[in-house]
Structure formats: structure tokens, C-alpha cells
XYZ file of N, CA and C in Angstrom:
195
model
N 12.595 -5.611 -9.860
C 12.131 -5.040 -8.601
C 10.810 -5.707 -8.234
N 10.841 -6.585 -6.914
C 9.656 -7.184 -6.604
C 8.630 -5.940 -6.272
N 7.443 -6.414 -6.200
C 6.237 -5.788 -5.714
C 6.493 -4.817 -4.079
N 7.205 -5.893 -3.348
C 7.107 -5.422 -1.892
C 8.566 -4.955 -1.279
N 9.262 -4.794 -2.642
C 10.882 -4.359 -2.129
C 10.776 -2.747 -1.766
N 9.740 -2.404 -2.192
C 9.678 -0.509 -1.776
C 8.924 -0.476 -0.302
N 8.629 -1.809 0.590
C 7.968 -1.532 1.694
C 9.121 -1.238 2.994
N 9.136 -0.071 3.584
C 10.269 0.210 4.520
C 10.313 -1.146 5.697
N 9.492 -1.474 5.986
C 9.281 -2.657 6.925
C 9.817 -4.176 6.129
N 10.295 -4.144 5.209
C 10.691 -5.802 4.974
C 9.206 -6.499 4.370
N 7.935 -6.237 4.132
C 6.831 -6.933 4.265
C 6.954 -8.190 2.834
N 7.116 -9.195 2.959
C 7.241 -9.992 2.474
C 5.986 -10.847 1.290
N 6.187 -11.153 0.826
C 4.444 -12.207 -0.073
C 4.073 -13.080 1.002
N 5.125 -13.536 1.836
C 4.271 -14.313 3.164
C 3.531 -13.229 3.917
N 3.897 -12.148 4.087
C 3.290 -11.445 5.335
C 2.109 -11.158 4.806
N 2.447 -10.808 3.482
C 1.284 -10.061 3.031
C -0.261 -11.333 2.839
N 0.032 -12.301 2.018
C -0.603 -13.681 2.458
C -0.987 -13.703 3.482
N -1.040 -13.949 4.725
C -0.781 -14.368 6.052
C -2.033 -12.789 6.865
N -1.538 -11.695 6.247
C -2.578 -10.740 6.849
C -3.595 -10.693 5.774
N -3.809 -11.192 4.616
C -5.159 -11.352 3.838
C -5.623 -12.372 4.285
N -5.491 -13.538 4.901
C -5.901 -14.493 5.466
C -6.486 -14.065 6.939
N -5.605 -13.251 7.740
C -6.245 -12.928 8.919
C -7.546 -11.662 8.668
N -7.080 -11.008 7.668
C -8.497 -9.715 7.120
C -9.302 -10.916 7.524
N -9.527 -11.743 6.716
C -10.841 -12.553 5.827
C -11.404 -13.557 7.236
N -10.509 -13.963 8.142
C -10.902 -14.387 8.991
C -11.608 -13.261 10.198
N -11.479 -11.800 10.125
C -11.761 -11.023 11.223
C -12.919 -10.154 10.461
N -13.024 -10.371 9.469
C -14.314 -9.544 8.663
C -15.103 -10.585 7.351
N -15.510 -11.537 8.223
C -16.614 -12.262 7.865
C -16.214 -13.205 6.613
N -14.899 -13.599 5.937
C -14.365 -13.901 4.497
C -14.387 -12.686 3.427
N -14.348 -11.624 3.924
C -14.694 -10.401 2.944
C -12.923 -9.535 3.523
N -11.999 -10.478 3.185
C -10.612 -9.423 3.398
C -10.084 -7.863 2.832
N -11.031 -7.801 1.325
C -10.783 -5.998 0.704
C -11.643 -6.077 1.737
N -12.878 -5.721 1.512
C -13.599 -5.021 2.531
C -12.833 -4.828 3.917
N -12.349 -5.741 4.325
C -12.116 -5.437 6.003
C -10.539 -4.899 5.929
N -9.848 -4.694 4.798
C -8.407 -3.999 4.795
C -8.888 -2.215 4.438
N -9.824 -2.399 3.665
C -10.533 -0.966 3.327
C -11.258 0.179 4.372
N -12.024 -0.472 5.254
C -12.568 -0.058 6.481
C -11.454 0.000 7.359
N -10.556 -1.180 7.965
C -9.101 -0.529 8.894
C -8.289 0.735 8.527
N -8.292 0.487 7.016
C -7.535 1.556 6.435
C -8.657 3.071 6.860
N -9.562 3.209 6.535
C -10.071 4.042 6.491
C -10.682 4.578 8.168
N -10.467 3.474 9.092
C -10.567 3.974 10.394
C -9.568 4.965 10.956
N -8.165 4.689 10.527
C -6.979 5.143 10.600
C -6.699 4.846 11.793
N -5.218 5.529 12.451
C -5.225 4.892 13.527
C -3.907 4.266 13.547
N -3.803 3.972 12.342
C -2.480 2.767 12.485
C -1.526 3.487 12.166
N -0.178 2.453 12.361
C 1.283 3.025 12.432
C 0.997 3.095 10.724
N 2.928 3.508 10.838
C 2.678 3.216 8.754
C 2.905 1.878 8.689
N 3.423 1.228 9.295
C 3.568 0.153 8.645
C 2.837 -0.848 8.597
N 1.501 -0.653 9.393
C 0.414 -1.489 9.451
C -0.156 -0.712 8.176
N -0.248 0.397 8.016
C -1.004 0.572 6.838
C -0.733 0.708 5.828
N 1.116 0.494 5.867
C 1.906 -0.077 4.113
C 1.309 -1.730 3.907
N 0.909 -2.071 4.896
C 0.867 -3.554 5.024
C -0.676 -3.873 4.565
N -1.599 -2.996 4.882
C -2.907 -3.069 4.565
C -3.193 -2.667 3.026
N -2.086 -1.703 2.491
C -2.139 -1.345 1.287
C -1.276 -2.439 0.198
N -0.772 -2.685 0.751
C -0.389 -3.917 -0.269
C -1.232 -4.906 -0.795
N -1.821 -5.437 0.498
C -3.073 -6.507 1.050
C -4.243 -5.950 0.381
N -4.603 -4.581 -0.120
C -5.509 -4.160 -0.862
C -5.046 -4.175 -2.506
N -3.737 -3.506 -2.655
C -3.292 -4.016 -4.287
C -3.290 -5.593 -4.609
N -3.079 -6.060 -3.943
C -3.078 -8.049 -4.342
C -4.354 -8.584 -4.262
N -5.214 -7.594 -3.573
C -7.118 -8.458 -3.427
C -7.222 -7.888 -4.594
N -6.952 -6.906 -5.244
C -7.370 -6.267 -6.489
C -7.140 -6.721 -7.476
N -5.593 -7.664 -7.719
C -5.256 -7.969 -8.789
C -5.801 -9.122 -8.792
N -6.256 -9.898 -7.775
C -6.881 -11.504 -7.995
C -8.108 -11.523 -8.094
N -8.835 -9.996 -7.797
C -10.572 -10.343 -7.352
C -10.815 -10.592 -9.073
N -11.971 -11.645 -9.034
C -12.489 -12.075 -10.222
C -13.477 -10.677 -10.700
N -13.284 -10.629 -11.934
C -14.113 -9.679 -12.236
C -15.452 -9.999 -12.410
């Protein structure tokens, strides 16, 4: 069972790629930070914010400790 097969939307390792790249470009190169603050503005559908939560489990598993 991949990582992103439980996302109701299809969200793919490209998508998810592709919106950590756009975080990091719309909040200064700081993509957790700027998936953490959207998330926490709320606001969004679910599937923008299954999509932001993924994008926050994968900054997590790569951020250097």
C-alpha cells in the first residue's frame, strides 16, 4: 500500500512534489512552514487539505534533523 493510495482525490508523488515546490516558491523557500500556516488558516476544500497534509508528512520525513 503506497503512501498516497488512501488519498480520496488520486493525489499522486507528482502532485504532491509539484505542490511542495509551489509551498516553497509562495512562502519564501520555507514549504512546512507555508503548508502549516494554509493548513491552519483553514478554508480549504478537503482535498486541498489532504493534499497539504501529505506535503507536510513528506517535509517531515526528509527535513534534516
Amino acid at each position: 500500500m503506497s503512501l498516497f493510495s488512501w488519498l480520496p482525490s488520486g493525489a499522486s508523488e507528482a502532485d504532491v512534489r509539484s505542490e511542495v515546490w509551489k509551498l516553497g516558491v509562495r512562502h519564501a523557500g520555507e514549504p512546512l512552514a507555508g503548508a502549516l500556516a494554509e493548513l491552519k488558516a483553514g478554508g480549504l476544500s478537503s482535498e486541498r487539505a489532504q493534499l497539504l497534509q501529505a506535503c507536510v508528512r513528506k517535509l517531515k520525513r526528509t527535513r534534516p534533523a
